[in-house]
PDB file of C-alpha atoms in Angstrom:
ATOM      1  CA  MET D1433      -7.078  -3.637 -15.234  1.00 43.00           C
ATOM      2  CA  THR D1434      -5.231  -3.613 -18.513  1.00 45.00           C
ATOM      3  CA  THR D1435      -3.279  -0.643 -19.844  1.00 46.00           C
ATOM      4  CA  GLU D1436      -5.770  -0.344 -22.722  1.00 42.00           C
ATOM      5  CA  ARG D1437      -8.700  -0.042 -20.320  1.00 42.00           C
ATOM      6  CA  ARG D1438      -6.865   2.447 -18.138  1.00 45.00           C
ATOM      7  CA  ALA D1439      -5.907   4.590 -21.113  1.00 42.00           C
ATOM      8  CA  SER D1440      -9.441   4.630 -22.498  1.00 48.00           C
ATOM      9  CA  ALA D1441     -10.834   5.687 -19.098  1.00 72.00           C
ATOM     10  CA  VAL D1442      -8.868   8.944 -19.080  1.00 72.00           C
ATOM     11  CA  ARG D1443     -11.364  11.758 -18.982  1.00 83.00           C
ATOM     12  CA  GLU D1444     -11.743  14.591 -21.421  1.00 84.00           C
ATOM     13  CA  ARG D1445      -9.218  17.420 -20.838  1.00 85.00           C
ATOM     14  CA  ARG D1446     -11.138  20.515 -19.861  1.00 89.00           C
ATOM     15  CA  TYR D1447      -9.215  22.461 -17.237  1.00 94.00           C
ATOM     16  CA  PRO D1448      -6.098  24.608 -17.818  1.00 94.00           C
ATOM     17  CA  SER D1449      -4.361  22.553 -15.097  1.00 94.00           C
ATOM     18  CA  ASP D1450      -4.885  19.252 -16.939  1.00 95.00           C
ATOM     19  CA  THR D1451      -1.733  17.559 -18.213  1.00 94.00           C
ATOM     20  CA  THR D1452      -1.093  17.867 -21.915  1.00 94.00           C
ATOM     21  CA  ASP D1453      -0.107  14.740 -23.832  1.00 94.00           C
ATOM     22  CA  ALA D1454       3.492  16.047 -23.976  1.00 95.00           C
ATOM     23  CA  GLU D1455       3.584  16.673 -20.219  1.00 94.00           C
ATOM     24  CA  TRP D1456       2.148  13.238 -19.483  1.00 95.00           C
ATOM     25  CA  ALA D1457       4.717  11.607 -21.771  1.00 96.00           C
ATOM     26  CA  VAL D1458       7.462  13.105 -19.573  1.00 95.00           C
ATOM     27  CA  LEU D1459       5.716  12.614 -16.207  1.00 95.00           C
ATOM     28  CA  GLU D1460       4.325   9.107 -16.501  1.00 95.00           C
ATOM     29  CA  PRO D1461       7.706   7.303 -16.610  1.00 95.00           C
ATOM     30  CA  LEU D1462       8.743   9.171 -13.426  1.00 95.00           C
ATOM     31  CA  LEU D1463       5.847   7.649 -11.434  1.00 93.00           C
ATOM     32  CA  ARG D1464       6.406   4.380  -9.639  1.00 90.00           C
ATOM     33  CA  VAL D1465       5.163   1.201 -11.289  1.00 88.00           C
ATOM     34  CA  PRO D1466       1.678   0.283  -9.947  1.00 87.00           C
ATOM     35  CA  ALA D1467       1.790  -2.449  -7.290  1.00 84.00           C
ATOM     36  CA  CYS D1468      -0.323  -4.762  -9.431  1.00 86.00           C
ATOM     37  CA  GLU D1469       2.483  -4.823 -12.037  1.00 88.00           C
ATOM     38  CA  LEU D1470       5.214  -5.767  -9.546  1.00 87.00           C
ATOM     39  CA  PRO D1471       6.264  -9.407  -8.972  1.00 91.00           C
ATOM     40  CA  THR D1472       4.940  -9.198  -5.413  1.00 89.00           C
ATOM     41  CA  GLY D1473       1.556  -8.183  -6.769  1.00 84.00           C
ATOM     42  CA  GLY D1474      -1.071  -5.844  -5.503  1.00 87.00           C
ATOM     43  CA  ARG D1475      -4.538  -4.561  -6.171  1.00 89.00           C
ATOM     44  CA  PRO D1476      -5.062  -2.937  -9.572  1.00 91.00           C
ATOM     45  CA  GLU D1477      -5.573   0.815  -9.450  1.00 89.00           C
ATOM     46  CA  LYS D1478      -9.241   1.721  -9.780  1.00 92.00           C
ATOM     47  CA  HIS D1479      -8.682   5.145 -11.355  1.00 93.00           C
ATOM     48  CA  PRO D1480      -6.370   6.153 -14.206  1.00 93.00           C
ATOM     49  CA  ARG D1481      -3.235   7.802 -12.860  1.00 93.00           C
ATOM     50  CA  ARG D1482      -3.503  10.683 -15.274  1.00 94.00           C
ATOM     51  CA  ASN D1483      -6.908  11.562 -13.860  1.00 94.00           C
ATOM     52  CA  VAL D1484      -5.514  11.426 -10.324  1.00 95.00           C
ATOM     53  CA  VAL D1485      -2.531  13.620 -11.292  1.00 96.00           C
ATOM     54  CA  ASP D1486      -4.898  16.072 -13.036  1.00 96.00           C
ATOM     55  CA  ALA D1487      -7.063  16.264  -9.898  1.00 96.00           C
ATOM     56  CA  ILE D1488      -3.977  16.994  -7.756  1.00 97.00           C
ATOM     57  CA  ARG D1489      -2.887  19.657 -10.196  1.00 96.00           C
ATOM     58  CA  TYR D1490      -6.408  21.120 -10.125  1.00 97.00           C
ATOM     59  CA  VAL D1491      -6.318  21.399  -6.327  1.00 97.00           C
ATOM     60  CA  ASN D1492      -2.909  23.006  -6.451  1.00 96.00           C
ATOM     61  CA  ASP D1493      -3.671  25.396  -9.326  1.00 96.00           C
ATOM     62  CA  ASN D1494      -6.967  26.601  -7.840  1.00 96.00           C
ATOM     63  CA  GLU D1495      -5.845  26.551  -4.186  1.00 95.00           C
ATOM     64  CA  ILE D1496      -8.956  24.695  -3.103  1.00 96.00           C
ATOM     65  CA  LYS D1497      -9.670  22.195  -0.374  1.00 96.00           C
ATOM     66  CA  TRP D1498      -9.231  18.496  -1.170  1.00 96.00           C
ATOM     67  CA  ARG D1499     -12.945  17.982  -0.559  1.00 96.00           C
ATOM     68  CA  ALA D1500     -13.683  20.422  -3.419  1.00 96.00           C
ATOM     69  CA  VAL D1501     -12.287  18.191  -6.164  1.00 95.00           C
ATOM     70  CA  PRO D1502     -14.903  18.448  -8.946  1.00 94.00           C
ATOM     71  CA  VAL D1503     -16.996  15.304  -9.496  1.00 92.00           C
ATOM     72  CA  ASP D1504     -16.198  15.252 -13.207  1.00 90.00           C
ATOM     73  CA  PHE D1505     -12.764  13.857 -12.333  1.00 92.00           C
ATOM     74  CA  GLY D1506     -14.704  10.728 -11.360  1.00 91.00           C
ATOM     75  CA  ILE D1507     -12.481  10.133  -8.341  1.00 94.00           C
ATOM     76  CA  PRO D1508     -13.376  10.527  -4.642  1.00 96.00           C
ATOM     77  CA  TRP D1509     -11.415  13.310  -3.023  1.00 97.00           C
ATOM     78  CA  ARG D1510     -10.007  10.867  -0.439  1.00 97.00           C
ATOM     79  CA  THR D1511      -8.429   8.827  -3.242  1.00 95.00           C
ATOM     80  CA  VAL D1512      -6.798  11.899  -4.756  1.00 97.00           C
ATOM     81  CA  TYR D1513      -5.581  13.063  -1.340  1.00 97.00           C
ATOM     82  CA  GLY D1514      -4.313   9.595  -0.424  1.00 95.00           C
ATOM     83  CA  PHE D1515      -2.331   9.297  -3.677  1.00 94.00           C
ATOM     84  CA  PHE D1516      -0.746  12.694  -3.002  1.00 96.00           C
ATOM     85  CA  GLN D1517       0.056  11.938   0.638  1.00 97.00           C
ATOM     86  CA  ARG D1518       1.635   8.558  -0.124  1.00 93.00           C
ATOM     87  CA  ARG D1519       3.822  10.036  -2.854  1.00 94.00           C
ATOM     88  CA  ARG D1520       4.882  12.917  -0.594  1.00 96.00           C
ATOM     89  CA  ALA D1521       5.638  10.669   2.380  1.00 96.00           C
ATOM     90  CA  SER D1522       7.709   8.257   0.290  1.00 94.00           C
ATOM     91  CA  GLY D1523       9.802  11.071  -1.173  1.00 95.00           C
ATOM     92  CA  ASP D1524       8.503  10.433  -4.692  1.00 95.00           C
ATOM     93  CA  LEU D1525       7.334  14.048  -5.145  1.00 94.00           C
ATOM     94  CA  ALA D1526      10.761  15.401  -4.186  1.00 96.00           C
ATOM     95  CA  ARG D1527      12.458  12.875  -6.522  1.00 96.00           C
ATOM     96  CA  ILE D1528      10.168  13.748  -9.446  1.00 95.00           C
ATOM     97  CA  HIS D1529      10.714  17.447  -8.847  1.00 94.00           C
ATOM     98  CA  ALA D1530      14.491  16.966  -8.856  1.00 94.00           C
ATOM     99  CA  GLU D1531      14.403  14.868 -12.024  1.00 94.00           C
ATOM    100  CA  LEU D1532      12.198  17.392 -13.832  1.00 94.00           C
ATOM    101  CA  HIS D1533      14.498  20.174 -12.694  1.00 93.00           C
ATOM    102  CA  GLN D1534      17.483  18.350 -14.158  1.00 93.00           C
ATOM    103  CA  MET D1535      15.615  17.755 -17.438  1.00 92.00           C
ATOM    104  CA  VAL D1536      14.845  21.473 -17.743  1.00 92.00           C
ATOM    105  CA  ARG D1537      18.467  22.416 -17.089  1.00 92.00           C
ATOM    106  CA  VAL D1538      19.743  19.975 -19.707  1.00 92.00           C
ATOM    107  CA  HIS D1539      17.124  21.294 -22.156  1.00 91.00           C
ATOM    108  CA  ASP D1540      18.373  24.834 -21.484  1.00 90.00           C
ATOM    109  CA  GLY D1541      21.970  23.759 -22.081  1.00 89.00           C
ATOM    110  CA  LEU D1542      22.956  24.043 -18.421  1.00 88.00           C
ATOM    111  CA  ASN D1543      24.769  21.671 -16.083  1.00 87.00           C
ATOM    112  CA  PRO D1544      22.095  19.263 -14.768  1.00 85.00           C
ATOM    113  CA  ALA D1545      23.673  19.386 -11.283  1.00 80.00           C
ATOM    114  CA  PRO D1546      24.586  22.956 -10.435  1.00 76.00           C
ATOM    115  CA  SER D1547      27.423  23.461  -7.946  1.00 73.00           C
ATOM    116  CA  ARG D1548      25.348  25.752  -5.696  1.00 69.00           C
TER     117      ARG D1548
END
């Protein structure tokens, strides 16, 4: 799947938990490169990452069960849950959180790595 096709498949933003364009511009580079774009290859992702991230944010924001992901995301709940679990198990979520925390500290004029 090409980047153009993936970008055009991003659904309409309609929930308060959806990523804004500015948030996505910061978050997207922090995500791992899809396996299909690595030299070793892999299967292309079926669903746009932004939609998957928005679905995860929706579950978190509304404190709902994974099975309750609205159908308008166009992604089966198991896919959303699997994406989340794999990122958590690999340490990617902790890494992304730490990098975002550093970015906020730098933006606020603070030391990116506090001593405490």
